[in-house]
Structures are given as C-alpha cells and as structure tokens.
Amino acid sequence: MQCLRQVWRMTKLWTVASTSRSLKVTNLHRSMNTLQQKQQVMAEAKPWGLISEVGDEGFQESVIDIIEKHFHIICLKEFFKNPMLHGPKIQALLMWNCSPAAEPSLLSCLPSLKVVANGGVGIDHLDVPYLNSLGVKVANTPGVVSDATADMAMALLLASARMVVEGHLISVDPKTTHVPQSLLGVEVTGSTLGIIGMGNIGYKVAQRSKGFDMRILYHNRNRRSVEDEQAVGASYCEKLDDLLKESDFVVVVVNLTPDTTGLISHRELSLMKPTATLVNVSRGLVVDQDALAKALKSGTIRAAALDVTHPEPLPRDHPLLSLPNVLITPHIGTNTNATIRKMVQLMVDNALAGVKGLPLPSEVKPK
C-alpha cells in the first residue's frame, strides 16, 4: 500500500513537471513567433532604396550593413526584372559611382521617389533643377571626404616630386644591378604651392603643406577670412595667372561646373614654370588633357599627377598614358575604409531625412 502511494506521488510530480515543460515550450514558441512577426513588420516598414549593385563598381559588401539597417534595398538588375512591381515602392535612390543614373527613363518608373543621395561631393552628373521639379531632393557627401582627398593630393605631389614610382620600378626590375644617380627629384620643403579652389579640401591641402614649410598661394571665387589665411599662412591671389606664374606645384581642387570646365588649358599651362608640377584631384574635365599632353611632351611643365581623368579609365591609346612624366591613379581619392563608411552613413542619413520629409543634412540646392 505504501508502495502504491509512492508511485502515485511520483506520477503526480511527473505530470506537473511535464505540464510545466510543455507550457515553457509553448511560451517559447509563442515568443519566437512574436519576434518573427515583429521582424517581418519592421522589414516591411523599412523604406525601399534602389542601388546599382553590390561589389564590382557598386557598393562594397563591407558597407551594405549600414544601408540595410534602415532600408530595404534592391539592386538595379533585380529592379528591372519587374519595374512595374518594384517602381512604386522606391522612395530613395542611393547613387554610387554615378549609378544608378538618374535619367528620365528610370525616373519615370519611380513615382514615389523622394530623394537622390549621391556618394561623393561632385554632382555634375545630376540635373538638380530637373529632379527638384519632380519633387525629388538631392544630397551629396561633403566634409567626410575632405581629409582622404587632401591626403591623396599630397601623396600625388610627393610621389611625383620624389619620383617614387620610378624608383620602385627600378628597385623591383630583375635587370637592375645598380641604382642610377640620375634619378633626381625636386624639393618639396620650402617650395611654393598654388591651390586652385580653397574649399574644404583645398584648405585641408593647405594645412598639410604647412608642415612642409611651403609658401602657400590660393585662388578661389571668394577670399577666405583673415583668420583662415593666417592659420595656414596662405596668401590670396585674385588673379589665377599670378598663382600659375609663381607656383612650383599647382593643385586643382574645384567642383566641375560650366565655368571650371577646361579651366587649365594651353594658355594656363604656358604660364606655369617649366619646373612646375600640376596635380589634379577635382574632375578630369577641369583640365584640357590634349593641352596637358602637349605641355608635358614639350617641357612646358615638368610633370603632372592626376587622380582624375576623362573618361575614367582613359582609352588605352591615350597619349597621356605613354608619357614618362605623368603619374595617374584611378580616382581613389576617397578610397579608405573609414571614409567610405562615413560617406555611406551620410548618404543613408540624407536618404532617411528625404523619405521622412525632414531637412537633409547636406542637400544640394540648384544654383
């Protein structure tokens, strides 16, 4: 009898424990389902953003997390599989390397588009008045690119002046048996630097060149404040010609506009010293490339260092590519991990503000 009571007690305890476990499992399943439902609602609540692609010429995979945190993204290739379905959902176009191109053929498929967030400062590839007429705001990413681009300008200047690439090629050439003493560069310290375009990037270049004890001249649409000038030791040249005549290094840091297209051509190059170097980190079309090739061949100027050309890349038979006194990099002025992430974050901030109808952190207004 006592044994039966013990069995009954054990059975009762097991039943209670089993029921408790069942309740816990059921509650766990309910919690998981609730979480999944919440995640689904959050995903559906995200605004849709159109991008070109991930990888290759599009966004790097390492920055996609920044966009996906706030947007449901769709790539251009996937979008064109069913534009009638996807088009009305798109509220933001996130443009990288000028893609997706904001052309009428695409814009006509995006009736809900509110904002075009461009990666980079230059917006010469965007028709801002036209986009605004459609009710679409435009933004770029100034400020966050300034340091990296200024670093690149100085890197090009130094590499060209001290013949770094030429020295490297000699050092790794299997035929090299001795170092030629004719590999002579030009002095950077104490030389005269002329900066054309004294905006954020131009001013950063001035700050860096001050460390090389360079004499700094600058030409800009508007003169900087006396405090700005004194901080870097810069002197204003009202006339571009004066800067060109006096500078050992000329760094071009302007936006591409109708006024700056072909800003440096035959006449301007002829005013420069035969020992001078031209550095361009703005846009390829700011410099007349045919005039530059002629000036480099004839010895009108010593050298050129370019992070930008037109087009990019240049045709493989372009005369600039065969000249020994030209250093060209493939528009990598902003290409650092830190800067790219800052750019994408600002793009997302602009896009979110546009979707929500709030002021854009860096909206581009038509001029």
Coordinates of C-alpha atoms in Angstrom, one line a residue:
M1 CA 0.0 0.0 0.0
Q2 CA 2.8 2.3 0.9
C3 CA 4.5 1.4 -2.4
L4 CA 1.3 2.4 -4.3
R5 CA 1.2 5.8 -2.5
Q6 CA 4.8 6.4 -3.6
V7 CA 4.1 5.6 -7.2
W8 CA 1.0 7.9 -7.1
R9 CA 3.1 10.8 -5.7
M10 CA 5.9 10.2 -8.3
T11 CA 3.3 10.1 -11.1
K12 CA 1.7 13.3 -9.9
L13 CA 5.1 15.1 -9.7
W14 CA 6.0 13.9 -13.2
T15 CA 2.7 15.1 -14.6
V16 CA 3.2 18.6 -13.0
A17 CA 6.8 18.8 -14.3
S18 CA 5.7 17.6 -17.8
T19 CA 2.9 20.2 -17.9
S20 CA 5.3 22.9 -16.8
R21 CA 7.8 21.9 -19.5
S22 CA 5.0 21.9 -22.1
L23 CA 3.9 25.4 -21.0
K24 CA 7.5 26.6 -21.3
V25 CA 7.9 25.2 -24.8
T26 CA 4.6 26.6 -25.8
N27 CA 5.6 30.0 -24.4
L28 CA 8.9 29.8 -26.2
H29 CA 7.3 29.1 -29.5
R30 CA 4.9 32.0 -28.9
S31 CA 7.8 34.3 -28.1
M32 CA 9.7 33.2 -31.3
N33 CA 6.6 33.6 -33.4
T34 CA 6.1 37.1 -31.9
L35 CA 9.7 38.0 -32.6
Q36 CA 9.5 36.8 -36.1
Q37 CA 6.3 38.7 -36.7
K38 CA 7.9 41.9 -35.3
Q39 CA 10.9 41.4 -37.5
Q40 CA 8.7 40.9 -40.5
V41 CA 6.7 44.1 -39.6
M42 CA 10.0 46.0 -39.2
A43 CA 11.3 44.7 -42.5
E44 CA 8.1 45.7 -44.3
A45 CA 8.2 49.1 -42.5
K46 CA 11.6 49.9 -43.9
P47 CA 11.5 52.3 -46.9
W48 CA 12.8 50.9 -50.2
G49 CA 16.1 52.1 -51.7
L50 CA 17.4 51.5 -55.1
I51 CA 21.2 50.8 -55.6
S52 CA 23.3 49.8 -58.6
E53 CA 24.9 46.6 -57.3
V54 CA 26.9 45.1 -54.5
G55 CA 30.6 44.6 -55.5
D56 CA 32.4 45.4 -58.7
E57 CA 31.5 49.0 -59.5
G58 CA 28.8 49.2 -56.9
F59 CA 28.8 49.3 -53.1
Q60 CA 31.4 47.3 -51.3
E61 CA 29.9 44.4 -49.2
S62 CA 31.5 45.8 -46.1
V63 CA 29.2 48.8 -46.1
I64 CA 25.9 47.2 -47.1
D65 CA 25.1 46.7 -43.4
I66 CA 24.9 50.5 -43.0
I67 CA 22.2 50.7 -45.7
E68 CA 20.3 47.6 -44.7
K69 CA 19.9 48.8 -41.2
H70 CA 17.4 51.4 -42.4
F71 CA 16.4 50.5 -46.0
H72 CA 15.0 47.5 -47.8
I73 CA 17.5 47.6 -50.8
I74 CA 17.0 46.3 -54.3
C75 CA 19.7 46.2 -57.0
L76 CA 19.1 47.7 -60.4
K77 CA 19.3 44.3 -62.1
E78 CA 16.6 42.8 -59.9
F79 CA 14.6 46.0 -60.2
F80 CA 14.4 45.8 -64.0
K81 CA 13.1 42.2 -63.8
N82 CA 9.8 43.7 -62.7
P83 CA 9.8 47.6 -62.7
M84 CA 6.0 47.8 -62.5
L85 CA 6.0 45.9 -59.2
H86 CA 9.1 47.5 -57.6
G87 CA 8.9 51.0 -59.0
P88 CA 6.1 52.4 -56.8
K89 CA 7.9 51.1 -53.7
I90 CA 11.2 53.0 -54.3
Q91 CA 11.5 56.2 -52.2
A92 CA 15.3 56.7 -52.3
L93 CA 17.9 56.3 -54.9
L94 CA 21.4 55.7 -53.4
M95 CA 23.9 56.6 -56.1
W96 CA 27.5 55.3 -56.1
N97 CA 30.0 55.9 -58.9
C98 CA 27.2 57.8 -60.7
S99 CA 25.0 54.8 -60.7
P100 CA 22.1 54.2 -61.0
A101 CA 22.0 57.1 -63.4
A102 CA 19.1 59.4 -62.6
E103 CA 17.8 59.6 -66.2
P104 CA 14.2 60.3 -67.3
S105 CA 13.8 56.7 -68.4
L106 CA 14.5 55.4 -64.9
L107 CA 12.8 58.2 -63.0
S108 CA 9.6 57.7 -64.9
C109 CA 9.5 54.2 -63.3
L110 CA 9.8 55.7 -59.7
P111 CA 6.6 57.6 -59.0
S112 CA 7.3 57.5 -55.2
L113 CA 10.9 58.7 -55.3
K114 CA 11.7 61.4 -52.8
V115 CA 15.4 61.7 -52.7
V116 CA 18.6 61.0 -54.6
A117 CA 21.5 60.5 -52.2
N118 CA 24.8 60.8 -54.0
G119 CA 28.1 59.3 -52.8
G120 CA 30.7 62.0 -53.2
V121 CA 30.8 65.7 -53.5
G122 CA 30.6 66.2 -57.2
I123 CA 27.1 66.4 -58.7
D124 CA 28.0 67.3 -62.2
H125 CA 26.2 64.1 -63.4
L126 CA 22.9 65.2 -61.8
D127 CA 20.3 67.6 -63.2
V128 CA 19.3 69.1 -59.9
P129 CA 16.7 71.5 -61.2
Y130 CA 15.0 68.7 -63.1
L131 CA 15.0 66.4 -60.1
N132 CA 13.6 69.1 -57.9
S133 CA 10.8 69.8 -60.5
L134 CA 9.8 66.2 -59.9
G135 CA 9.6 66.8 -56.2
V136 CA 12.9 64.9 -55.6
K137 CA 15.5 66.3 -53.3
V138 CA 19.3 65.8 -54.0
A139 CA 22.1 65.4 -51.5
N140 CA 25.8 64.8 -51.6
T141 CA 28.5 63.9 -49.0
P142 CA 30.8 66.9 -48.4
G143 CA 33.0 67.2 -45.4
V144 CA 33.5 63.5 -44.8
V145 CA 35.7 63.2 -48.0
S146 CA 37.9 66.1 -47.3
D147 CA 40.7 64.5 -45.3
A148 CA 41.2 61.5 -47.6
T149 CA 41.1 63.6 -50.7
A150 CA 43.6 66.1 -49.3
D151 CA 45.9 63.2 -48.3
M152 CA 45.7 61.9 -51.9
A153 CA 46.7 65.3 -53.3
M154 CA 49.7 65.4 -51.1
A155 CA 50.6 61.7 -51.9
L156 CA 50.5 62.5 -55.6
L157 CA 52.5 65.7 -55.1
L158 CA 55.2 63.9 -53.1
A159 CA 55.3 60.8 -55.3
S160 CA 55.7 62.9 -58.4
A161 CA 58.3 65.2 -56.9
R162 CA 60.5 62.5 -55.4
M163 CA 59.9 60.0 -58.3
V164 CA 58.6 57.3 -56.0
V165 CA 57.0 55.2 -58.8
E166 CA 60.2 55.4 -60.9
G167 CA 62.3 54.4 -58.0
H168 CA 60.0 51.4 -57.2
L169 CA 60.2 50.1 -60.8
I170 CA 64.0 50.3 -60.8
S171 CA 64.1 48.5 -57.4
V172 CA 61.9 45.6 -58.5
D173 CA 63.3 45.2 -62.0
P174 CA 65.1 41.9 -62.2
K175 CA 67.6 43.6 -64.6
T176 CA 68.6 46.2 -62.1
T177 CA 72.3 45.8 -61.0
H178 CA 72.9 49.4 -59.7
V179 CA 70.8 52.4 -58.7
P180 CA 71.2 55.2 -61.3
Q181 CA 72.3 58.5 -59.8
S182 CA 70.3 60.4 -62.4
L183 CA 67.1 59.6 -60.5
L184 CA 66.8 63.1 -59.2
G185 CA 63.5 64.6 -57.9
V186 CA 62.6 68.2 -56.9
E187 CA 62.5 69.7 -53.4
V188 CA 59.1 69.9 -51.7
T189 CA 60.1 71.6 -48.5
G190 CA 60.2 75.4 -48.9
S191 CA 58.7 75.3 -52.4
T192 CA 55.7 77.3 -53.5
L193 CA 52.3 75.6 -53.6
G194 CA 49.4 77.1 -55.5
I195 CA 45.9 75.8 -54.6
I196 CA 43.1 76.4 -57.1
G197 CA 39.8 76.1 -55.1
M198 CA 40.1 76.8 -51.4
G199 CA 37.0 75.0 -50.1
N200 CA 37.1 72.2 -47.5
I201 CA 39.5 70.0 -49.5
G202 CA 41.7 72.9 -50.6
Y203 CA 42.0 74.1 -47.1
K204 CA 43.0 70.6 -45.9
V205 CA 45.7 70.6 -48.5
A206 CA 47.0 73.9 -47.2
Q207 CA 47.0 72.6 -43.6
R208 CA 49.1 69.6 -44.7
S209 CA 51.5 71.6 -46.9
K210 CA 52.2 73.9 -44.0
G211 CA 54.1 71.0 -42.4
F212 CA 56.5 71.1 -45.4
D213 CA 57.2 74.8 -44.8
M214 CA 55.7 75.5 -48.2
R215 CA 54.8 79.0 -49.3
I216 CA 51.0 78.8 -49.9
L217 CA 49.1 80.7 -52.6
Y218 CA 45.5 80.2 -53.4
H219 CA 42.8 81.3 -55.9
N220 CA 39.2 81.0 -55.0
R221 CA 35.9 82.6 -56.1
N222 CA 35.6 84.0 -52.6
R223 CA 38.5 85.0 -50.4
R224 CA 38.8 83.1 -47.1
S225 CA 38.8 85.0 -43.8
V226 CA 41.9 86.6 -42.5
E227 CA 41.9 84.1 -39.6
D228 CA 41.7 81.1 -42.1
E229 CA 44.6 82.6 -44.1
Q230 CA 46.8 83.2 -41.1
A231 CA 46.1 79.7 -39.7
V232 CA 47.8 78.1 -42.6
G233 CA 50.0 81.0 -43.8
A234 CA 48.1 81.3 -47.2
S235 CA 48.2 84.3 -49.5
Y236 CA 45.2 85.1 -51.8
C237 CA 45.8 85.6 -55.5
E238 CA 42.9 87.4 -57.0
K239 CA 44.2 86.6 -60.5
L240 CA 44.7 82.9 -61.4
D241 CA 47.5 83.9 -63.7
D242 CA 49.6 85.2 -60.8
L243 CA 49.3 81.9 -58.9
L244 CA 50.3 79.9 -62.0
K245 CA 53.4 82.0 -62.7
E246 CA 54.7 81.7 -59.1
S247 CA 53.9 78.1 -58.1
D248 CA 56.2 75.1 -58.1
F249 CA 53.2 72.9 -57.5
V250 CA 49.7 73.6 -58.7
V251 CA 46.9 71.6 -57.0
V252 CA 43.5 71.8 -58.6
V253 CA 40.6 71.2 -56.2
V254 CA 37.4 72.7 -57.7
N255 CA 34.0 71.4 -58.5
L256 CA 33.2 70.8 -62.1
T257 CA 30.9 73.5 -63.4
P258 CA 30.5 75.2 -66.8
D259 CA 32.9 77.8 -65.5
T260 CA 35.6 75.3 -64.5
T261 CA 35.4 73.0 -67.5
G262 CA 38.7 73.4 -69.3
L263 CA 39.9 75.8 -66.6
I264 CA 43.5 74.6 -67.2
S265 CA 44.3 74.7 -70.9
H266 CA 47.1 75.8 -73.3
R267 CA 47.3 79.4 -72.0
E268 CA 47.3 78.5 -68.4
L269 CA 49.9 75.8 -68.8
S270 CA 52.1 78.2 -70.7
L271 CA 52.1 80.5 -67.7
M272 CA 53.5 77.8 -65.4
K273 CA 57.2 77.3 -64.6
P274 CA 59.0 74.7 -66.7
T275 CA 59.9 73.1 -63.4
A276 CA 56.3 73.1 -62.1
T277 CA 54.0 70.1 -61.5
L278 CA 50.3 70.0 -62.0
V279 CA 48.2 67.9 -59.5
N280 CA 44.5 67.3 -60.2
V281 CA 42.2 65.8 -57.7
S282 CA 39.0 67.5 -58.8
R283 CA 37.5 66.3 -62.1
G284 CA 39.1 65.2 -65.4
L285 CA 37.3 67.8 -67.5
V286 CA 38.7 70.7 -65.4
V287 CA 42.0 70.1 -67.3
D288 CA 42.3 70.1 -71.1
Q289 CA 44.0 66.8 -71.5
D290 CA 45.2 67.4 -75.0
A291 CA 46.8 70.6 -73.9
L292 CA 48.3 68.9 -70.9
A293 CA 49.8 66.1 -73.1
K294 CA 51.4 68.7 -75.4
A295 CA 52.8 70.7 -72.5
L296 CA 54.3 67.6 -70.9
K297 CA 55.9 66.5 -74.2
S298 CA 57.3 69.9 -75.0
G299 CA 58.7 70.5 -71.5
T300 CA 56.3 73.5 -70.9
I301 CA 55.9 72.0 -67.4
R302 CA 57.9 69.3 -65.6
A303 CA 55.2 66.8 -64.6
A304 CA 51.6 66.0 -63.8
A305 CA 50.0 63.8 -61.2
L306 CA 46.3 63.0 -61.7
D307 CA 43.8 61.1 -59.7
V308 CA 41.1 62.1 -62.2
T309 CA 40.8 61.9 -65.9
H310 CA 38.1 62.0 -68.6
P311 CA 36.9 59.4 -69.2
E312 CA 37.9 57.0 -66.4
P313 CA 39.8 55.0 -67.3
L314 CA 41.4 56.7 -70.3
P315 CA 41.4 54.8 -73.6
R316 CA 44.4 52.6 -73.7
D317 CA 46.0 54.5 -76.6
H318 CA 45.6 57.9 -74.9
P319 CA 48.8 60.0 -75.2
L320 CA 49.0 60.7 -71.5
L321 CA 49.5 57.0 -70.8
S322 CA 52.7 56.8 -72.7
L323 CA 54.4 59.9 -71.1
P324 CA 57.1 59.2 -68.5
N325 CA 56.4 62.4 -66.6
V326 CA 52.8 61.6 -65.8
L327 CA 51.5 59.8 -62.6
I328 CA 47.9 58.6 -62.9
T329 CA 45.8 56.9 -60.2
P330 CA 42.2 55.6 -60.9
H331 CA 40.1 58.2 -58.9
I332 CA 40.9 56.7 -55.5
G333 CA 41.0 60.0 -53.5
T334 CA 38.2 58.9 -51.1
N335 CA 39.1 55.2 -51.1
T336 CA 39.8 54.4 -47.5
N337 CA 37.7 52.1 -45.4
A338 CA 36.9 54.8 -42.8
T339 CA 36.0 57.4 -45.4
I340 CA 33.8 55.1 -47.5
R341 CA 31.8 54.1 -44.3
K342 CA 31.4 57.8 -43.4
M343 CA 30.2 58.6 -46.9
V344 CA 27.6 55.8 -46.9
Q345 CA 26.4 56.7 -43.5
L346 CA 25.8 60.3 -44.6
M347 CA 24.1 59.0 -47.7
V348 CA 21.7 57.0 -45.5
D349 CA 21.2 60.0 -43.2
N350 CA 20.2 62.1 -46.3
A351 CA 18.0 59.4 -47.7
L352 CA 16.2 58.8 -44.4
A353 CA 15.6 62.6 -44.0
G354 CA 14.2 62.8 -47.5
V355 CA 11.9 59.9 -47.0
K356 CA 10.6 61.3 -43.7
G357 CA 10.2 64.8 -45.2
L358 CA 12.8 66.3 -42.9
P359 CA 15.6 68.7 -43.8
L360 CA 18.5 66.9 -45.5
P361 CA 21.9 67.1 -43.7
S362 CA 23.6 68.0 -46.9
E363 CA 21.1 68.9 -49.5
V364 CA 22.3 70.3 -52.9
K365 CA 20.3 73.3 -54.0
P366 CA 20.1 74.4 -57.6
K367 CA 22.2 77.4 -58.5

